[in-house]
Amino acid sequence: MTHLWVRAEQRANEERTGLIPEGAAALVAAGIAVTVEESASRAIPIDGYRDAGCTIATPHSWPDAPRDAIIFGLKELPEDGTPLPHRHIMFGHAFKGQGAGCALLQRFKAGGGTLYDLEYLVDEDGRRIAAFGYWAGYAGAAVTLKAWAAQQRGAICGRVATYPGKDALTSALSSELDATGKPRPSALVIGALGRVGRGAADICEAMGVSVTRWDMAETASGGPFPEILSHDLFLNCILARPGTPVFVPHSALEAPRRLTAIGDIACDPDSDYNPVPVYDRATTWDQPVLRVATNRVLDVMAIDNLPSMLPVESSHDYAAQLLPSLLTLEDIGAGVWGRARQVFERHLKEL
């Protein structure tokens, strides 16, 4: 019997899950055994999983799970260097030249396990079958607007936290923008046709922000892109990959510009293909922005688990997208799982 083991996330400020109780019940009905670890931070209460027929386990007990269990989580594992013998479903951030990615792959190589990276679960046409993108864009644009509002006060954006829902977020953000006494800023969104870009544009428009929407056609020239510098905000909503243009080069720090806040919602600072190379590390919930220029202020927001600001909505959305593929886990060598394994094996050979 296929056994899916849902681990408790260990990262601070991570309350999302990729499986909600309704989905767990569907898996159990399909003959898949489901174990769910208890978690003090998961936005979805454990009782729903118990009622769905799942086995409940203690937090962070997955290393002792049966060897044939498939371990499912979202964010990174503890960086303790231990070999990884299980099959893992998660966002590994290991295939685009990220510094920690090589160490993670070495752990899989040492343990004989397999990484099925959620970012690389794609259909036959190469399109991702599930993504948190919309809520990443929504929350990322919100934090970037908070950064702009703080600038109007002569301050830097302070700590951010989770919200019980998007109405609470938009209400709080509207009050912050109103308190500046300034007209709403302008924003340029790159990747506006994708899920991330749609989320970013939607909250901007809800806040009365003027939005310029760009996608592949507008960036096909490869740059430079002076239009970015003529907006107050720039929101990058495309994943870094070979051939991605540089949108904001280092020279922009000293160039004449209106731009004062960047939301790098894709957040790939460690990638060799980072299109916003004016910063070099992700930001955090405690320090949401990195000030990269002071003569003419420029702040970069690059939080890498933005959808967890709206953990209930983002969990329900993502889990619904992913469930059809989870229901095919008994044939893990085929379909989206087979394609993801091929990506993993190719990168493992390159170590």
PDB file of N, CA, C and O in Angstrom, residues 178-228:
ATOM      1  N   ASP A 178      -3.437  55.014   3.288  1.00  0.00           N
ATOM      2  CA  ASP A 178      -4.166  56.253   3.543  1.00  0.00           C
ATOM      3  C   ASP A 178      -3.392  57.158   4.508  1.00  0.00           C
ATOM      4  O   ASP A 178      -3.401  58.390   4.358  1.00  0.00           O
ATOM      5  N   ALA A 179      -2.734  56.557   5.501  1.00  0.00           N
ATOM      6  CA  ALA A 179      -2.035  57.328   6.524  1.00  0.00           C
ATOM      7  C   ALA A 179      -0.843  58.107   5.973  1.00  0.00           C
ATOM      8  O   ALA A 179      -0.373  59.058   6.613  1.00  0.00           O
ATOM      9  N   THR A 180      -0.352  57.728   4.784  1.00  0.00           N
ATOM     10  CA  THR A 180       0.782  58.469   4.204  1.00  0.00           C
ATOM     11  C   THR A 180       0.362  59.857   3.738  1.00  0.00           C
ATOM     12  O   THR A 180       1.204  60.754   3.625  1.00  0.00           O
ATOM     13  N   GLY A 181      -0.920  60.024   3.435  1.00  0.00           N
ATOM     14  CA  GLY A 181      -1.378  61.289   2.897  1.00  0.00           C
ATOM     15  C   GLY A 181      -0.910  61.553   1.482  1.00  0.00           C
ATOM     16  O   GLY A 181      -1.059  62.659   0.959  1.00  0.00           O
ATOM     17  N   LYS A 182      -0.341  60.557   0.819  1.00  0.00           N
ATOM     18  CA  LYS A 182       0.207  60.700  -0.528  1.00  0.00           C
ATOM     19  C   LYS A 182      -0.696  59.988  -1.538  1.00  0.00           C
ATOM     20  O   LYS A 182      -1.422  59.049  -1.197  1.00  0.00           O
ATOM     21  N   PRO A 183      -0.643  60.435  -2.807  1.00  0.00           N
ATOM     22  CA  PRO A 183      -1.341  59.672  -3.849  1.00  0.00           C
ATOM     23  C   PRO A 183      -0.773  58.262  -3.932  1.00  0.00           C
ATOM     24  O   PRO A 183       0.390  58.019  -3.573  1.00  0.00           O
ATOM     25  N   ARG A 184      -1.587  57.335  -4.390  1.00  0.00           N
ATOM     26  CA  ARG A 184      -1.115  55.959  -4.515  1.00  0.00           C
ATOM     27  C   ARG A 184       0.048  55.891  -5.507  1.00  0.00           C
ATOM     28  O   ARG A 184       0.090  56.619  -6.501  1.00  0.00           O
ATOM     29  N   PRO A 185       1.003  54.982  -5.260  1.00  0.00           N
ATOM     30  CA  PRO A 185       2.150  54.844  -6.167  1.00  0.00           C
ATOM     31  C   PRO A 185       1.756  54.125  -7.454  1.00  0.00           C
ATOM     32  O   PRO A 185       0.633  53.621  -7.589  1.00  0.00           O
ATOM     33  N   SER A 186       2.706  54.070  -8.374  1.00  0.00           N
ATOM     34  CA  SER A 186       2.542  53.289  -9.597  1.00  0.00           C
ATOM     35  C   SER A 186       3.378  52.024  -9.484  1.00  0.00           C
ATOM     36  O   SER A 186       4.383  51.988  -8.772  1.00  0.00           O
ATOM     37  N   ALA A 187       2.971  50.978 -10.190  1.00  0.00           N
ATOM     38  CA  ALA A 187       3.688  49.700 -10.117  1.00  0.00           C
ATOM     39  C   ALA A 187       3.794  49.083 -11.497  1.00  0.00           C
ATOM     40  O   ALA A 187       2.855  49.171 -12.303  1.00  0.00           O
ATOM     41  N   LEU A 188       4.923  48.464 -11.768  1.00  0.00           N
ATOM     42  CA  LEU A 188       5.107  47.670 -12.983  1.00  0.00           C
ATOM     43  C   LEU A 188       5.249  46.219 -12.568  1.00  0.00           C
ATOM     44  O   LEU A 188       6.101  45.886 -11.732  1.00  0.00           O
ATOM     45  N   VAL A 189       4.428  45.354 -13.140  1.00  0.00           N
ATOM     46  CA  VAL A 189       4.439  43.923 -12.837  1.00  0.00           C
ATOM     47  C   VAL A 189       4.975  43.174 -14.047  1.00  0.00           C
ATOM     48  O   VAL A 189       4.428  43.293 -15.151  1.00  0.00           O
ATOM     49  N   ILE A 190       6.045  42.407 -13.871  1.00  0.00           N
ATOM     50  CA  ILE A 190       6.546  41.533 -14.936  1.00  0.00           C
ATOM     51  C   ILE A 190       6.140  40.099 -14.597  1.00  0.00           C
ATOM     52  O   ILE A 190       6.384  39.616 -13.492  1.00  0.00           O
ATOM     53  N   GLY A 191       5.520  39.445 -15.573  1.00  0.00           N
ATOM     54  CA  GLY A 191       4.924  38.132 -15.360  1.00  0.00           C
ATOM     55  C   GLY A 191       3.442  38.268 -15.110  1.00  0.00           C
ATOM     56  O   GLY A 191       2.822  37.416 -14.455  1.00  0.00           O
ATOM     57  N   ALA A 192       2.844  39.329 -15.667  1.00  0.00           N
ATOM     58  CA  ALA A 192       1.464  39.673 -15.343  1.00  0.00           C
ATOM     59  C   ALA A 192       0.449  38.664 -15.847  1.00  0.00           C
ATOM     60  O   ALA A 192      -0.687  38.637 -15.369  1.00  0.00           O
ATOM     61  N   LEU A 193       0.825  37.815 -16.800  1.00  0.00           N
ATOM     62  CA  LEU A 193      -0.118  36.828 -17.311  1.00  0.00           C
ATOM     63  C   LEU A 193      -0.132  35.546 -16.487  1.00  0.00           C
ATOM     64  O   LEU A 193      -1.010  34.703 -16.674  1.00  0.00           O
ATOM     65  N   GLY A 194       0.833  35.390 -15.602  1.00  0.00           N
ATOM     66  CA  GLY A 194       0.900  34.187 -14.773  1.00  0.00           C
ATOM     67  C   GLY A 194       0.141  34.350 -13.471  1.00  0.00           C
ATOM     68  O   GLY A 194      -0.383  35.421 -13.143  1.00  0.00           O
ATOM     69  N   ARG A 195       0.091  33.257 -12.700  1.00  0.00           N
ATOM     70  CA  ARG A 195      -0.647  33.275 -11.447  1.00  0.00           C
ATOM     71  C   ARG A 195      -0.066  34.270 -10.454  1.00  0.00           C
ATOM     72  O   ARG A 195      -0.806  34.986  -9.762  1.00  0.00           O
ATOM     73  N   VAL A 196       1.261  34.320 -10.361  1.00  0.00           N
ATOM     74  CA  VAL A 196       1.902  35.249  -9.424  1.00  0.00           C
ATOM     75  C   VAL A 196       1.573  36.680  -9.813  1.00  0.00           C
ATOM     76  O   VAL A 196       1.184  37.507  -8.975  1.00  0.00           O
ATOM     77  N   GLY A 197       1.756  36.983 -11.091  1.00  0.00           N
ATOM     78  CA  GLY A 197       1.506  38.334 -11.555  1.00  0.00           C
ATOM     79  C   GLY A 197       0.056  38.758 -11.396  1.00  0.00           C
ATOM     80  O   GLY A 197      -0.237  39.916 -11.072  1.00  0.00           O
ATOM     81  N   ARG A 198      -0.869  37.827 -11.615  1.00  0.00           N
ATOM     82  CA  ARG A 198      -2.279  38.166 -11.441  1.00  0.00           C
ATOM     83  C   ARG A 198      -2.580  38.523  -9.985  1.00  0.00           C
ATOM     84  O   ARG A 198      -3.322  39.464  -9.701  1.00  0.00           O
ATOM     85  N   GLY A 199      -2.011  37.746  -9.058  1.00  0.00           N
ATOM     86  CA  GLY A 199      -2.212  38.054  -7.646  1.00  0.00           C
ATOM     87  C   GLY A 199      -1.643  39.408  -7.272  1.00  0.00           C
ATOM     88  O   GLY A 199      -2.281  40.197  -6.556  1.00  0.00           O
ATOM     89  N   ALA A 200      -0.438  39.709  -7.774  1.00  0.00           N
ATOM     90  CA  ALA A 200       0.191  40.991  -7.475  1.00  0.00           C
ATOM     91  C   ALA A 200      -0.626  42.144  -8.045  1.00  0.00           C
ATOM     92  O   ALA A 200      -0.869  43.155  -7.376  1.00  0.00           O
ATOM     93  N   ALA A 201      -1.054  42.008  -9.300  1.00  0.00           N
ATOM     94  CA  ALA A 201      -1.830  43.073  -9.932  1.00  0.00           C
ATOM     95  C   ALA A 201      -3.182  43.248  -9.262  1.00  0.00           C
ATOM     96  O   ALA A 201      -3.678  44.377  -9.109  1.00  0.00           O
ATOM     97  N   ASP A 202      -3.803  42.147  -8.837  1.00  0.00           N
ATOM     98  CA  ASP A 202      -5.130  42.233  -8.230  1.00  0.00           C
ATOM     99  C   ASP A 202      -5.120  43.064  -6.946  1.00  0.00           C
ATOM    100  O   ASP A 202      -5.984  43.922  -6.745  1.00  0.00           O
ATOM    101  N   ILE A 203      -4.133  42.828  -6.072  1.00  0.00           N
ATOM    102  CA  ILE A 203      -4.145  43.601  -4.829  1.00  0.00           C
ATOM    103  C   ILE A 203      -3.724  45.037  -5.083  1.00  0.00           C
ATOM    104  O   ILE A 203      -4.227  45.961  -4.442  1.00  0.00           O
ATOM    105  N   CYS A 204      -2.830  45.250  -6.049  1.00  0.00           N
ATOM    106  CA  CYS A 204      -2.466  46.633  -6.388  1.00  0.00           C
ATOM    107  C   CYS A 204      -3.697  47.405  -6.848  1.00  0.00           C
ATOM    108  O   CYS A 204      -3.955  48.525  -6.389  1.00  0.00           O
ATOM    109  N   GLU A 205      -4.455  46.811  -7.742  1.00  0.00           N
ATOM    110  CA  GLU A 205      -5.640  47.494  -8.240  1.00  0.00           C
ATOM    111  C   GLU A 205      -6.690  47.676  -7.141  1.00  0.00           C
ATOM    112  O   GLU A 205      -7.372  48.701  -7.087  1.00  0.00           O
ATOM    113  N   ALA A 206      -6.803  46.700  -6.249  1.00  0.00           N
ATOM    114  CA  ALA A 206      -7.734  46.835  -5.129  1.00  0.00           C
ATOM    115  C   ALA A 206      -7.356  48.001  -4.220  1.00  0.00           C
ATOM    116  O   ALA A 206      -8.220  48.610  -3.578  1.00  0.00           O
ATOM    117  N   MET A 207      -6.053  48.314  -4.180  1.00  0.00           N
ATOM    118  CA  MET A 207      -5.559  49.418  -3.360  1.00  0.00           C
ATOM    119  C   MET A 207      -5.526  50.740  -4.111  1.00  0.00           C
ATOM    120  O   MET A 207      -5.043  51.752  -3.592  1.00  0.00           O
ATOM    121  N   GLY A 208      -5.995  50.757  -5.353  1.00  0.00           N
ATOM    122  CA  GLY A 208      -5.997  51.989  -6.127  1.00  0.00           C
ATOM    123  C   GLY A 208      -4.671  52.337  -6.753  1.00  0.00           C
ATOM    124  O   GLY A 208      -4.450  53.486  -7.163  1.00  0.00           O
ATOM    125  N   VAL A 209      -3.784  51.353  -6.859  1.00  0.00           N
ATOM    126  CA  VAL A 209      -2.460  51.558  -7.452  1.00  0.00           C
ATOM    127  C   VAL A 209      -2.557  51.407  -8.964  1.00  0.00           C
ATOM    128  O   VAL A 209      -3.174  50.466  -9.470  1.00  0.00           O
ATOM    129  N   SER A 210      -1.924  52.320  -9.695  1.00  0.00           N
ATOM    130  CA  SER A 210      -1.857  52.219 -11.152  1.00  0.00           C
ATOM    131  C   SER A 210      -0.871  51.126 -11.536  1.00  0.00           C
ATOM    132  O   SER A 210       0.289  51.143 -11.110  1.00  0.00           O
ATOM    133  N   VAL A 211      -1.322  50.161 -12.343  1.00  0.00           N
ATOM    134  CA  VAL A 211      -0.506  48.985 -12.651  1.00  0.00           C
ATOM    135  C   VAL A 211      -0.201  48.925 -14.146  1.00  0.00           C
ATOM    136  O   VAL A 211      -1.099  48.991 -14.979  1.00  0.00           O
ATOM    137  N   THR A 212       1.089  48.781 -14.463  1.00  0.00           N
ATOM    138  CA  THR A 212       1.532  48.466 -15.820  1.00  0.00           C
ATOM    139  C   THR A 212       1.838  46.979 -15.855  1.00  0.00           C
ATOM    140  O   THR A 212       2.661  46.498 -15.072  1.00  0.00           O
ATOM    141  N   ARG A 213       1.187  46.238 -16.755  1.00  0.00           N
ATOM    142  CA  ARG A 213       1.328  44.785 -16.809  1.00  0.00           C
ATOM    143  C   ARG A 213       2.224  44.394 -17.984  1.00  0.00           C
ATOM    144  O   ARG A 213       1.894  44.668 -19.137  1.00  0.00           O
ATOM    145  N   TRP A 214       3.330  43.746 -17.666  1.00  0.00           N
ATOM    146  CA  TRP A 214       4.250  43.221 -18.685  1.00  0.00           C
ATOM    147  C   TRP A 214       4.329  41.708 -18.581  1.00  0.00           C
ATOM    148  O   TRP A 214       4.161  41.130 -17.503  1.00  0.00           O
ATOM    149  N   ASP A 215       4.632  41.093 -19.728  1.00  0.00           N
ATOM    150  CA  ASP A 215       4.916  39.667 -19.740  1.00  0.00           C
ATOM    151  C   ASP A 215       6.010  39.398 -20.773  1.00  0.00           C
ATOM    152  O   ASP A 215       6.838  40.276 -21.052  1.00  0.00           O
ATOM    153  N   MET A 216       6.022  38.234 -21.368  1.00  0.00           N
ATOM    154  CA  MET A 216       7.127  37.838 -22.233  1.00  0.00           C
ATOM    155  C   MET A 216       7.311  38.776 -23.419  1.00  0.00           C
ATOM    156  O   MET A 216       8.444  39.085 -23.803  1.00  0.00           O
ATOM    157  N   ALA A 217       6.227  39.226 -24.008  1.00  0.00           N
ATOM    158  CA  ALA A 217       6.345  40.084 -25.184  1.00  0.00           C
ATOM    159  C   ALA A 217       7.092  41.369 -24.868  1.00  0.00           C
ATOM    160  O   ALA A 217       7.923  41.840 -25.665  1.00  0.00           O
ATOM    161  N   GLU A 218       6.835  41.939 -23.712  1.00  0.00           N
ATOM    162  CA  GLU A 218       7.450  43.220 -23.352  1.00  0.00           C
ATOM    163  C   GLU A 218       8.905  43.080 -22.930  1.00  0.00           C
ATOM    164  O   GLU A 218       9.642  44.077 -22.890  1.00  0.00           O
ATOM    165  N   THR A 219       9.336  41.867 -22.577  1.00  0.00           N
ATOM    166  CA  THR A 219      10.718  41.675 -22.122  1.00  0.00           C
ATOM    167  C   THR A 219      11.562  40.898 -23.127  1.00  0.00           C
ATOM    168  O   THR A 219      12.715  40.573 -22.843  1.00  0.00           O
ATOM    169  N   ALA A 220      10.997  40.612 -24.299  1.00  0.00           N
ATOM    170  CA  ALA A 220      11.696  39.783 -25.290  1.00  0.00           C
ATOM    171  C   ALA A 220      12.971  40.429 -25.802  1.00  0.00           C
ATOM    172  O   ALA A 220      13.896  39.739 -26.253  1.00  0.00           O
ATOM    173  N   SER A 221      13.068  41.748 -25.727  1.00  0.00           N
ATOM    174  CA  SER A 221      14.260  42.435 -26.235  1.00  0.00           C
ATOM    175  C   SER A 221      15.503  42.136 -25.409  1.00  0.00           C
ATOM    176  O   SER A 221      16.622  42.332 -25.869  1.00  0.00           O
ATOM    177  N   GLY A 222      15.307  41.678 -24.187  1.00  0.00           N
ATOM    178  CA  GLY A 222      16.444  41.385 -23.315  1.00  0.00           C
ATOM    179  C   GLY A 222      16.949  42.572 -22.530  1.00  0.00           C
ATOM    180  O   GLY A 222      17.890  42.446 -21.750  1.00  0.00           O
ATOM    181  N   GLY A 223      16.372  43.740 -22.724  1.00  0.00           N
ATOM    182  CA  GLY A 223      16.734  44.916 -21.950  1.00  0.00           C
ATOM    183  C   GLY A 223      17.752  45.790 -22.648  1.00  0.00           C
ATOM    184  O   GLY A 223      18.199  45.461 -23.744  1.00  0.00           O
ATOM    185  N   PRO A 224      18.109  46.907 -22.031  1.00  0.00           N
ATOM    186  CA  PRO A 224      17.666  47.384 -20.713  1.00  0.00           C
ATOM    187  C   PRO A 224      16.206  47.840 -20.721  1.00  0.00           C
ATOM    188  O   PRO A 224      15.615  48.010 -21.784  1.00  0.00           O
ATOM    189  N   PHE A 225      15.671  48.032 -19.506  1.00  0.00           N
ATOM    190  CA  PHE A 225      14.261  48.351 -19.354  1.00  0.00           C
ATOM    191  C   PHE A 225      14.096  49.628 -18.516  1.00  0.00           C
ATOM    192  O   PHE A 225      13.780  49.566 -17.322  1.00  0.00           O
ATOM    193  N   PRO A 226      14.307  50.794 -19.133  1.00  0.00           N
ATOM    194  CA  PRO A 226      14.202  52.045 -18.367  1.00  0.00           C
ATOM    195  C   PRO A 226      12.808  52.284 -17.812  1.00  0.00           C
ATOM    196  O   PRO A 226      12.645  53.027 -16.831  1.00  0.00           O
ATOM    197  N   GLU A 227      11.779  51.656 -18.400  1.00  0.00           N
ATOM    198  CA  GLU A 227      10.416  51.830 -17.899  1.00  0.00           C
ATOM    199  C   GLU A 227      10.283  51.369 -16.447  1.00  0.00           C
ATOM    200  O   GLU A 227       9.466  51.908 -15.698  1.00  0.00           O
ATOM    201  N   ILE A 228      11.064  50.365 -16.061  1.00  0.00           N
ATOM    202  CA  ILE A 228      10.999  49.887 -14.676  1.00  0.00           C
ATOM    203  C   ILE A 228      11.376  51.002 -13.715  1.00  0.00           C
ATOM    204  O   ILE A 228      10.738  51.201 -12.674  1.00  0.00           O
TER     205      ILE A 228
END
